[in-house]
Coordinates of C-alpha atoms in Angstrom, one line a residue:
M1 CA 107.8 57.1 77.7
G2 CA 107.7 59.5 80.4
A3 CA 107.4 63.4 79.7
I4 CA 109.1 64.5 76.4
P5 CA 109.6 68.3 76.2
H6 CA 109.4 69.9 72.5
E7 CA 109.3 73.2 70.6
N8 CA 105.2 73.2 71.1
G9 CA 104.9 71.7 74.5
V10 CA 105.4 68.6 76.4
A11 CA 104.0 64.6 75.2
F12 CA 103.3 62.5 78.3
R13 CA 103.2 58.7 77.7
V14 CA 102.6 56.0 80.4
W15 CA 102.1 52.9 80.7
A16 CA 99.2 51.8 83.2
P17 CA 96.6 49.2 81.8
N18 CA 94.7 48.6 83.9
A19 CA 93.1 52.3 84.4
S20 CA 89.9 53.1 83.2
T21 CA 91.0 56.9 82.8
V22 CA 94.6 58.9 83.1
A23 CA 95.5 61.9 83.3
V24 CA 98.6 64.1 83.9
C25 CA 98.2 67.6 86.0
G26 CA 100.8 69.5 87.0
S27 CA 102.2 73.5 88.3
F28 CA 101.2 73.8 84.5
N29 CA 97.8 73.5 85.2
N30 CA 97.4 73.9 89.2
W31 CA 97.0 70.6 89.6
D32 CA 93.5 70.0 88.1
Q33 CA 92.9 66.2 87.2
A34 CA 90.1 66.9 84.7
A35 CA 92.1 69.6 82.4
H36 CA 94.3 66.9 80.2
P37 CA 93.5 63.2 80.5
L38 CA 95.4 61.0 78.2
T39 CA 94.3 59.6 75.5
S40 CA 95.0 55.5 75.4
E41 CA 96.8 54.8 72.9
G42 CA 96.1 50.6 73.2
N43 CA 98.0 47.7 74.6
G44 CA 97.8 49.7 78.1
Y45 CA 99.2 52.7 76.6
W46 CA 98.1 56.7 77.2
Y47 CA 99.6 59.5 75.4
G48 CA 98.9 63.8 75.5
D49 CA 100.5 66.4 74.2
V50 CA 100.3 69.8 76.7
A51 CA 101.2 72.9 74.6
E52 CA 101.1 74.8 78.4
A53 CA 103.5 72.3 79.7
K54 CA 107.4 73.2 80.4
I55 CA 110.5 72.2 81.2
G56 CA 110.6 72.4 84.5
D57 CA 107.2 72.0 85.0
E58 CA 106.2 69.6 88.1
Y59 CA 103.9 66.8 87.3
R60 CA 102.0 63.5 87.9
Y61 CA 99.0 61.3 86.7
F62 CA 96.3 60.5 88.2
L63 CA 94.7 57.2 87.7
N64 CA 91.1 55.9 87.7
T65 CA 91.0 52.0 88.6
P66 CA 88.6 49.9 89.6
W67 CA 90.6 50.1 92.8
G68 CA 90.0 53.6 93.4
E69 CA 91.5 56.8 92.1
L70 CA 95.5 56.7 92.0
S71 CA 98.1 59.4 92.3
R72 CA 101.1 57.8 90.2
I73 CA 104.9 60.0 89.5
D74 CA 105.8 58.6 86.3
P75 CA 107.6 55.3 86.1
Y76 CA 110.1 56.9 83.4
A77 CA 110.3 60.4 85.4
R78 CA 114.3 61.9 83.7
E79 CA 114.1 64.4 87.5
V80 CA 111.7 64.1 90.9
T81 CA 112.1 66.4 93.3
N82 CA 112.3 64.0 96.0
S83 CA 111.7 60.2 96.3
V84 CA 108.2 61.2 96.9
G85 CA 107.4 64.1 95.8
N86 CA 106.4 64.8 91.9
G87 CA 108.4 64.4 88.4
V88 CA 109.7 67.0 87.5
V89 CA 109.6 68.0 83.3
H90 CA 113.7 67.0 82.7
Q91 CA 116.2 69.4 80.2
P92 CA 117.1 66.9 78.1
H93 CA 119.5 69.5 75.9
F94 CA 123.4 69.3 77.6
D95 CA 126.3 71.2 75.9
W96 CA 128.8 68.0 75.6
G97 CA 131.2 70.5 74.3
D98 CA 134.1 68.3 72.3
D99 CA 133.5 65.4 74.7
Q100 CA 134.7 61.9 72.7
F101 CA 136.4 59.8 75.3
Q102 CA 137.2 56.9 74.5
C103 CA 137.0 54.2 77.6
P104 CA 140.9 52.3 78.3
P105 CA 140.9 49.1 77.2
W106 CA 140.1 46.1 79.8
N107 CA 144.0 45.6 79.8
E108 CA 144.2 48.9 80.9
L109 CA 141.7 50.2 83.6
V110 CA 141.6 51.1 87.0
I111 CA 139.1 51.4 88.8
Y112 CA 138.1 53.6 92.1
E113 CA 135.0 52.1 93.8
M114 CA 133.6 55.3 95.4
H115 CA 129.7 56.2 97.3
V116 CA 129.0 60.4 95.9
G117 CA 127.4 60.6 99.6
T118 CA 131.0 59.8 101.5
F119 CA 133.7 60.1 99.1
Y120 CA 134.8 63.8 100.0
D121 CA 132.2 65.7 102.5
P122 CA 133.7 69.6 103.1
D123 CA 131.5 69.8 105.7
P124 CA 130.7 67.3 108.0
E125 CA 128.7 69.3 110.7
N126 CA 125.9 69.6 108.4
N127 CA 124.8 66.5 108.4
L128 CA 124.0 66.2 104.5
P129 CA 126.1 63.7 102.1
A130 CA 128.1 65.1 99.6
G131 CA 127.1 65.5 95.9
F132 CA 129.4 64.7 92.2
H133 CA 130.6 68.9 92.7
D134 CA 132.6 67.4 95.6
I135 CA 134.1 64.1 94.2
T136 CA 135.7 67.1 91.4
K137 CA 137.3 68.6 94.6
Q138 CA 139.7 65.8 94.6
F139 CA 140.6 65.1 91.2
G140 CA 143.8 66.1 91.5
H141 CA 144.1 63.2 94.0
L142 CA 143.1 60.5 91.7
K143 CA 144.8 61.9 88.6
K144 CA 148.4 61.6 90.6
L145 CA 146.8 58.3 92.1
G146 CA 147.1 56.8 88.3
V147 CA 143.7 55.7 88.4
N148 CA 141.5 56.1 85.3
A149 CA 138.1 54.7 85.8
L150 CA 135.6 55.6 88.6
Q151 CA 133.0 53.2 89.6
L152 CA 130.3 55.7 91.4
M153 CA 127.6 53.7 93.7
P154 CA 123.6 53.9 92.6
V155 CA 123.3 57.3 91.7
A156 CA 118.8 56.4 91.0
E157 CA 116.9 58.6 93.0
F158 CA 116.7 57.0 96.3
A159 CA 114.5 56.9 99.4
G160 CA 115.7 59.8 101.8
D161 CA 119.3 61.4 101.5
H162 CA 121.6 59.1 103.2
S163 CA 121.4 55.4 101.5
W164 CA 124.2 53.2 100.1
G165 CA 122.0 53.8 96.7
Y166 CA 120.9 49.8 96.8
N167 CA 117.1 50.6 97.3
P168 CA 116.1 52.5 93.6
A169 CA 112.4 54.3 94.4
H170 CA 113.0 55.8 90.9
I171 CA 115.4 54.3 88.3
F172 CA 115.7 57.1 85.5
A173 CA 116.4 59.4 87.8
V174 CA 119.6 61.1 89.8
E175 CA 119.4 61.7 93.1
T176 CA 118.3 65.0 94.5
A177 CA 120.4 65.0 97.7
Y178 CA 123.4 64.4 95.1
G179 CA 122.9 66.9 92.8
G180 CA 120.3 65.7 90.4
P181 CA 120.5 64.7 86.6
K182 CA 122.5 68.3 85.4
A183 CA 125.1 67.9 88.1
F184 CA 126.0 64.7 86.7
K185 CA 126.1 65.4 84.2
E186 CA 128.7 68.5 84.9
F187 CA 130.7 65.3 87.0
V188 CA 131.0 63.3 84.3
K189 CA 131.9 65.8 81.6
Q190 CA 134.7 66.7 83.8
A191 CA 135.9 62.9 85.0
H192 CA 136.4 62.7 80.8
Q193 CA 138.3 65.7 80.5
N194 CA 141.4 64.6 83.5
G195 CA 141.1 61.1 81.8
F196 CA 138.3 59.4 83.9
A197 CA 136.3 56.6 82.8
V198 CA 133.1 56.6 84.3
I199 CA 131.2 53.5 85.2
L200 CA 127.7 53.9 87.2
D201 CA 126.0 51.1 89.3
V202 CA 122.8 49.8 88.8
V203 CA 120.0 48.0 89.9
Y204 CA 117.7 45.6 88.0
N205 CA 117.2 42.6 90.8
H206 CA 115.1 44.5 92.4
F207 CA 113.2 47.9 93.2
G208 CA 112.8 49.7 96.1
P209 CA 111.8 48.4 98.3
S210 CA 109.8 51.9 99.7
D211 CA 109.1 54.9 98.8
L212 CA 108.2 52.8 95.7
D213 CA 105.0 54.3 93.3
L214 CA 105.9 51.1 91.0
W215 CA 103.9 48.7 94.0
R216 CA 101.0 48.1 92.3
F217 CA 101.0 51.9 89.8
D218 CA 97.7 50.7 88.9
G219 CA 96.4 49.1 91.2
W220 CA 96.7 46.1 89.6
S221 CA 97.9 42.7 92.0
E222 CA 97.3 39.4 92.3
N223 CA 98.6 36.8 95.0
D224 CA 99.1 40.1 97.4
G225 CA 101.9 40.9 94.5
G226 CA 103.3 44.3 93.1
G227 CA 101.5 44.8 90.4
I228 CA 102.3 45.1 86.8
Y229 CA 106.2 45.9 86.9
F230 CA 106.9 42.7 89.4
F231 CA 106.2 39.3 89.6
Q232 CA 103.5 38.0 91.3
D233 CA 104.4 34.3 91.8
D234 CA 107.4 33.1 94.4
R235 CA 109.7 35.0 91.8
R236 CA 109.2 38.2 93.6
H237 CA 111.0 37.3 96.7
T238 CA 114.4 38.9 96.7
P239 CA 116.7 39.3 100.1
W240 CA 115.7 43.2 99.8
G241 CA 111.7 42.6 99.1
A242 CA 109.4 40.7 97.4
T243 CA 109.7 43.7 94.5
R244 CA 112.0 41.9 91.8
P245 CA 110.5 42.9 88.5
D246 CA 108.8 41.0 86.2
Y247 CA 111.3 40.2 83.4
G248 CA 108.8 38.2 81.7
R249 CA 106.8 41.1 80.5
G250 CA 107.5 42.6 77.6
E251 CA 106.9 46.4 78.7
V252 CA 109.0 45.5 82.4
R253 CA 111.9 44.1 80.1
Q254 CA 111.9 47.3 77.7
F255 CA 111.7 49.8 81.0
I256 CA 114.7 48.2 82.3
R257 CA 116.0 47.9 79.3
D258 CA 116.0 51.1 78.3
N259 CA 117.3 52.4 81.5
A260 CA 120.3 50.4 80.3
L261 CA 121.1 52.5 77.5
M262 CA 119.7 55.8 79.2
W263 CA 122.4 56.2 81.2
L264 CA 125.2 55.7 77.7
E265 CA 123.2 57.7 75.8
D266 CA 121.8 60.9 78.3
Y267 CA 124.5 60.7 80.2
H268 CA 127.9 59.6 79.0
V269 CA 129.2 56.9 81.1
D270 CA 131.4 54.2 80.2
G271 CA 129.9 51.3 81.5
L272 CA 127.5 49.9 83.9
R273 CA 128.1 47.0 86.8
M274 CA 124.7 45.4 88.0
D275 CA 124.4 44.9 91.1
M276 CA 123.9 40.9 92.1
T277 CA 122.7 39.7 88.8
V278 CA 122.2 36.2 90.8
Y279 CA 118.5 37.8 91.2
I280 CA 118.5 38.6 87.9
H281 CA 119.0 35.1 86.3
K282 CA 118.2 33.4 89.3
H283 CA 116.4 32.9 92.6
G284 CA 119.3 33.5 94.2
S285 CA 122.9 31.6 95.0
G286 CA 122.5 28.0 93.9
A287 CA 118.6 28.2 93.4
A288 CA 116.4 27.9 90.5
P289 CA 116.9 29.6 86.9
I290 CA 114.8 32.3 86.0
Q291 CA 115.3 32.2 81.8
E292 CA 113.7 36.0 81.6
G293 CA 116.2 37.3 83.3
W294 CA 119.2 35.4 81.5
S295 CA 117.2 36.8 78.5
L296 CA 117.1 40.3 79.5
L297 CA 120.8 40.1 80.4
Q298 CA 122.1 39.2 76.9
W299 CA 119.0 41.8 75.2
I300 CA 120.6 44.5 77.1
N301 CA 124.1 43.3 77.0
R302 CA 123.8 43.0 73.1
E303 CA 122.0 46.3 72.6
I304 CA 125.5 48.1 74.9
A305 CA 127.2 46.3 72.2
E306 CA 125.8 47.2 68.9
K307 CA 125.2 51.0 70.0
F308 CA 128.2 52.0 72.2
P309 CA 131.1 49.7 71.5
G310 CA 133.9 50.4 73.7
R311 CA 132.0 50.6 77.4
I312 CA 132.2 48.0 79.8
T313 CA 129.7 45.8 81.0
I314 CA 130.1 44.4 85.0
A315 CA 128.1 41.8 86.6
E316 CA 127.9 41.3 90.3
D317 CA 127.0 37.1 89.6
L318 CA 130.1 36.1 92.5
Q319 CA 129.2 32.2 91.6
Q320 CA 132.4 31.4 89.4
D321 CA 129.9 31.0 86.2
A322 CA 131.5 31.2 83.2
Y323 CA 129.1 32.2 81.3
V324 CA 127.4 35.5 82.5
T325 CA 130.8 36.7 80.7
K326 CA 130.7 34.3 77.7
E327 CA 129.6 35.6 74.3
E328 CA 126.1 35.2 73.5
H329 CA 126.8 32.7 70.9
E330 CA 128.2 30.7 73.4
G331 CA 125.4 30.8 75.7
G332 CA 126.6 33.5 77.5
A333 CA 125.1 36.8 79.0
G334 CA 127.7 38.8 77.1
F335 CA 128.5 40.8 80.6
S336 CA 132.7 42.1 79.7
A337 CA 134.2 41.0 83.0
Q338 CA 132.9 39.8 86.5
W339 CA 133.0 41.5 90.1
S340 CA 136.2 38.0 91.3
S341 CA 134.8 36.6 94.9
S342 CA 137.3 33.8 93.7
F343 CA 140.5 36.4 94.3
V344 CA 139.0 38.8 97.6
H345 CA 138.3 36.1 99.7
P346 CA 141.7 33.7 98.7
I347 CA 143.2 36.8 99.4
R348 CA 141.8 38.5 102.9
E349 CA 141.6 35.7 103.7
A350 CA 145.8 35.3 103.3
V351 CA 146.6 38.6 105.0
I352 CA 143.8 38.9 107.2
V353 CA 144.4 35.5 109.7
A354 CA 146.1 36.1 112.3
S355 CA 149.1 33.3 112.5
D356 CA 151.2 32.6 109.5
E357 CA 151.1 29.0 109.4
W358 CA 147.0 29.3 108.7
R359 CA 148.4 31.2 105.6
S360 CA 147.5 29.3 102.5
M361 CA 150.1 30.1 99.6
A362 CA 148.2 27.2 96.7
A363 CA 144.8 29.4 97.0
V364 CA 146.9 32.1 96.4
A365 CA 148.4 31.0 94.0
T366 CA 144.9 29.5 92.9
A367 CA 143.4 33.7 93.3
I368 CA 146.4 34.7 91.0
Q369 CA 145.7 32.2 88.3
F370 CA 141.7 32.3 87.9
R371 CA 139.9 33.0 84.9
Y372 CA 136.8 32.3 83.7
N373 CA 137.2 31.9 80.1
I374 CA 140.4 32.8 77.3
D375 CA 141.1 36.8 78.8
S376 CA 142.4 37.5 81.8
F377 CA 141.0 40.4 81.7
E378 CA 137.1 39.4 82.4
R379 CA 137.2 39.4 85.7
I380 CA 137.6 41.9 88.8
I381 CA 139.8 41.3 91.3
Y382 CA 139.7 43.6 94.7
S383 CA 140.3 43.1 98.2
E384 CA 137.8 45.5 99.4
S385 CA 134.5 46.9 97.2
H386 CA 131.8 48.3 100.0
D387 CA 130.7 44.2 100.1
E388 CA 134.1 43.3 101.7
V389 CA 133.7 46.7 104.0
A390 CA 130.7 46.3 105.9
N391 CA 128.0 43.4 106.3
G392 CA 129.6 42.5 109.3
K393 CA 133.1 42.7 107.7
A394 CA 135.6 46.3 107.9
R395 CA 138.6 47.5 106.2
V396 CA 141.4 45.2 105.3
P397 CA 144.1 47.0 107.6
Q398 CA 141.2 47.2 110.7
E399 CA 140.5 43.3 110.0
I400 CA 144.2 42.2 110.3
D401 CA 144.4 44.2 113.8
G402 CA 141.2 46.0 114.6
G403 CA 143.3 47.4 118.1
D404 CA 146.1 49.0 115.8
S405 CA 144.8 49.6 112.3
K406 CA 147.5 51.8 111.3
G407 CA 150.8 49.5 113.1
F408 CA 153.1 47.7 111.1
Y409 CA 150.5 44.4 110.2
A410 CA 147.7 46.4 109.3
Q411 CA 150.3 48.3 106.6
K412 CA 152.2 45.3 106.0
R413 CA 149.6 42.9 105.0
S414 CA 146.7 45.7 103.8
T415 CA 149.9 46.6 101.3
L416 CA 150.5 43.3 100.2
A417 CA 146.3 42.2 99.3
A418 CA 147.1 45.4 97.1
A419 CA 149.9 44.3 95.8
M420 CA 148.3 40.9 94.6
V421 CA 145.9 43.0 92.9
F422 CA 147.9 45.3 91.0
T423 CA 150.2 42.5 89.4
A424 CA 147.5 39.6 89.3
A425 CA 145.8 39.5 86.3
G426 CA 142.6 41.3 86.3
I427 CA 140.9 44.1 86.2
P428 CA 142.4 45.8 89.5
M429 CA 139.4 47.8 91.3
L430 CA 140.2 50.0 94.5
F431 CA 137.2 51.2 97.3
Q432 CA 137.8 55.3 98.4
G433 CA 140.1 55.7 101.1
Q434 CA 141.5 51.9 100.7
E435 CA 145.1 53.9 99.3
F436 CA 145.5 55.7 102.3
L437 CA 144.4 53.0 105.2
E438 CA 141.0 54.2 105.5
G439 CA 139.4 51.5 109.0
E440 CA 137.0 50.6 110.2
W441 CA 133.9 49.9 108.4
F442 CA 131.5 51.3 105.5
R443 CA 129.2 53.6 106.4
D444 CA 126.6 56.0 104.9
T445 CA 127.0 58.3 106.9
V446 CA 131.0 58.6 107.6
P447 CA 132.4 60.6 105.2
V448 CA 136.0 59.4 104.2
D449 CA 139.1 60.8 106.4
W450 CA 140.9 62.7 104.3
H451 CA 143.7 63.5 106.8
N452 CA 144.7 60.6 106.4
S453 CA 146.0 60.8 103.1
G454 CA 148.2 63.3 104.3
D455 CA 149.3 61.2 107.3
F456 CA 149.5 58.2 105.5
R457 CA 151.3 60.3 102.0
G458 CA 154.2 57.0 102.2
I459 CA 151.4 54.4 101.5
V460 CA 149.7 57.0 99.3
R461 CA 153.3 56.7 97.0
L462 CA 153.4 52.6 97.0
Y463 CA 149.3 52.4 95.9
R464 CA 150.4 55.3 92.8
D465 CA 153.5 52.9 92.5
L466 CA 152.2 49.9 91.6
I467 CA 149.7 51.4 89.7
H468 CA 152.3 52.7 87.4
L469 CA 153.9 49.7 87.4
R470 CA 150.6 47.9 86.3
L471 CA 149.8 50.0 83.6
N472 CA 153.2 50.3 82.2
R473 CA 153.5 54.1 82.5
P474 CA 157.3 53.3 82.5
G475 CA 157.2 51.2 79.7
K476 CA 159.5 48.4 81.3
T477 CA 156.4 46.3 82.5
R478 CA 153.9 45.2 79.7
G479 CA 153.9 41.8 80.9
L480 CA 151.3 43.8 83.7
C481 CA 149.3 44.5 81.0
G482 CA 149.2 41.3 79.3
Q483 CA 146.8 38.4 79.2
H484 CA 149.9 35.2 80.8
V485 CA 150.3 34.4 84.1
H486 CA 152.0 31.5 85.5
V487 CA 153.2 31.0 89.5
T488 CA 156.4 29.8 89.0
H489 CA 157.3 29.4 92.5
C490 CA 154.9 28.2 96.3
N491 CA 156.5 27.4 99.0
D492 CA 153.7 26.7 101.6
P493 CA 155.6 25.8 104.8
Y494 CA 158.2 29.4 103.5
N495 CA 154.7 31.1 102.7
M496 CA 156.7 32.5 99.6
I497 CA 155.4 32.7 96.2
A498 CA 155.9 34.2 93.4
F499 CA 154.8 34.2 89.2
R500 CA 155.3 35.3 86.0
R501 CA 153.4 37.9 84.4
W502 CA 153.8 38.3 80.2
D503 CA 152.2 39.8 77.1
V504 CA 154.8 38.8 74.8
G505 CA 157.3 37.7 76.6
G506 CA 161.1 39.2 76.2
S507 CA 162.9 42.0 78.1
G508 CA 160.1 45.2 79.6
D509 CA 157.3 42.1 79.1
D510 CA 158.2 39.6 81.5
V511 CA 158.0 40.4 84.9
V512 CA 158.7 38.5 88.0
V513 CA 157.2 39.1 91.1
V514 CA 158.0 38.1 94.2
A515 CA 155.9 38.1 97.0
N516 CA 156.4 37.3 101.0
F517 CA 153.2 36.2 103.1
S518 CA 155.1 35.6 106.3
A519 CA 156.4 37.7 109.6
E520 CA 160.2 36.9 108.8
R521 CA 162.5 38.5 106.8
R522 CA 164.0 36.1 104.1
E523 CA 167.9 36.4 102.9
N524 CA 169.1 34.6 100.0
Y525 CA 166.0 33.2 99.0
R526 CA 165.9 31.4 95.5
V527 CA 164.2 31.9 93.1
G528 CA 163.5 30.9 88.9
F529 CA 163.8 33.5 86.0
P530 CA 162.2 33.2 83.0
A531 CA 166.1 34.9 81.5
E532 CA 169.1 35.4 82.2
G533 CA 170.9 37.9 82.5
E534 CA 170.2 41.5 85.3
W535 CA 166.8 41.8 86.5
K536 CA 165.7 45.4 87.6
L537 CA 163.7 46.0 91.0
R538 CA 161.4 47.8 89.7
L539 CA 159.7 48.0 93.4
N540 CA 160.2 47.0 97.0
S541 CA 156.9 47.6 98.6
D542 CA 159.8 46.9 102.1
W543 CA 160.9 50.3 100.8
Q544 CA 161.2 52.6 104.2
G545 CA 159.8 55.9 102.0
Y546 CA 156.4 54.1 101.9
S547 CA 156.4 54.0 106.1
T548 CA 158.8 54.2 108.4
L549 CA 157.7 50.8 110.2
F550 CA 158.9 49.2 106.8
T551 CA 162.2 46.8 107.5
G552 CA 163.7 48.5 104.1
T553 CA 165.3 44.7 103.5
S554 CA 166.2 44.6 99.7
E555 CA 169.5 43.9 97.6
G556 CA 168.5 45.4 94.7
D557 CA 168.9 44.3 91.2
V558 CA 170.0 40.8 91.0
V559 CA 171.8 38.4 87.8
A560 CA 170.1 35.5 87.2
G561 CA 172.4 32.7 86.3
P562 CA 171.6 29.8 84.5
D563 CA 170.0 27.6 86.3
D564 CA 166.9 24.5 86.2
Y565 CA 165.2 26.3 88.9
D566 CA 161.1 26.2 89.5
N567 CA 161.1 25.3 85.6
L568 CA 162.4 27.9 83.9
P569 CA 166.0 28.4 82.4
A570 CA 167.7 31.2 85.2
S571 CA 167.0 31.7 89.4
A572 CA 169.2 34.3 91.9
E573 CA 168.9 34.6 95.1
V574 CA 166.3 37.5 96.4
S575 CA 165.9 39.4 99.9
I576 CA 162.7 40.4 101.3
G577 CA 161.0 42.1 103.9
P578 CA 158.1 40.6 105.6
Y579 CA 154.5 40.7 104.1
S580 CA 156.1 42.3 101.0
V581 CA 157.0 42.0 97.1
L582 CA 159.6 42.6 95.0
I583 CA 158.6 43.2 91.3
F584 CA 162.1 42.6 88.6
S585 CA 161.4 42.9 85.1
Q586 CA 165.0 43.2 82.5
E587 CA 165.2 46.1 80.3
P588 CA 163.7 46.5 77.1

């Protein structure tokens, strides 16, 4: 489908079942609508081979229909001049070199979500969004931080230059303001060379709604609907416009499936994160199902698993529906993982509420131990994401203390939330700038303030240390990569919680995490340990090297003696600072 260059010209194919004639014209024929008519192939498909056309030429389709003459951008255009411009015959060949990058296994993924246009802007005065090449300038920071997967908010061509990206106008084209398709391929290649997987956000629950040539593409529509690409009945309605694709129409299903696989095949991305899948398989949260949407998700996930083993697919469903990540043979949609509302909401609540007496350790315990099915790594856990820091909400430090988002409480409680992200079972995710206390709320016109990375280098180091422990870089905290988690201690009046993480268990594997969700320092506080002997303190988030505002409370390593405590065979007393976390493990 689309414009297919070959050594003797360019072939063009388009689906327009209600057109009486279709022609392709462009810079190769001086936009002559009569020069290159396409031939009907049946079933609504039109095809033509143009010897004069070449890579780089601009083009459009011109359709004669019962509703008049229409000029349309190719739905499959791999490149456009802009969202309301022309299609461009795209150069499909790219030198990937020896790129054989393998995405890390799910239990060793640490995701960093970013928005291309605001992640790093070297020239904020020009009021233009940043591009793919600007991200690469901060690869050194990201490598040192320790993340190993970059999740990009949508890069499909959208209306205008500034956008979150969730208003796709042309889903096969890469946003020109970010650099276009070649720049995106260069970015992925460099990301892989630097050890980063690339996960791309895609939007299939609606299209547009603006700058949308798909709308009544060949003129036909019913019930004031959008035509051949969209539902014409009540299923067309979404919170973003009446542009829900018709998941029951074979050509539209193929269109979406082809797009999903294009990113993996042509751009070498390592996974897809699908936006608000509940609006694909249902009318919305708690609403009636759309079976055709569910089967489409199953088909896409099946195709990806078969053709691209090792790539990850992530659903933003947010309904705590275990079937989203169940296998297809069990009736599931087949996603690898899904964003976990069961984690982010109670953890944010626990650190944002003003008074200690309002914090619920039971809710925190449930968030830590929740899982969808048998695999702990079927969930993405986070305290900040693009959704959680906008739409009436702000960054966690800002929510904690709007008057002083860089002060003691903002620093302590936001990093406490982050420590839960990196020690609970699941795939941890950060949002851009979180590691240096980025404040306010997310806007697609305001770049991340990179001065904060220097001003709060100690906080950056805390995030780095948490990530290194999470990935078992020292070789002494394997349990944080393991399936198992058990909250062993939950003291609501004292706002104290402790839990064990393990893979197979034993020294060098078992990890004990102790967290204080109160403003009070706890001295000589007893918690259970899974084995006797010395337990090394691997991290104390209250260390003053992370921030001069911290108290530095800790007695360091502890020796656990025989004691049936917290239903564990040993116990020890610890001292922990306010809103702090201690991480212990034994020597291998």
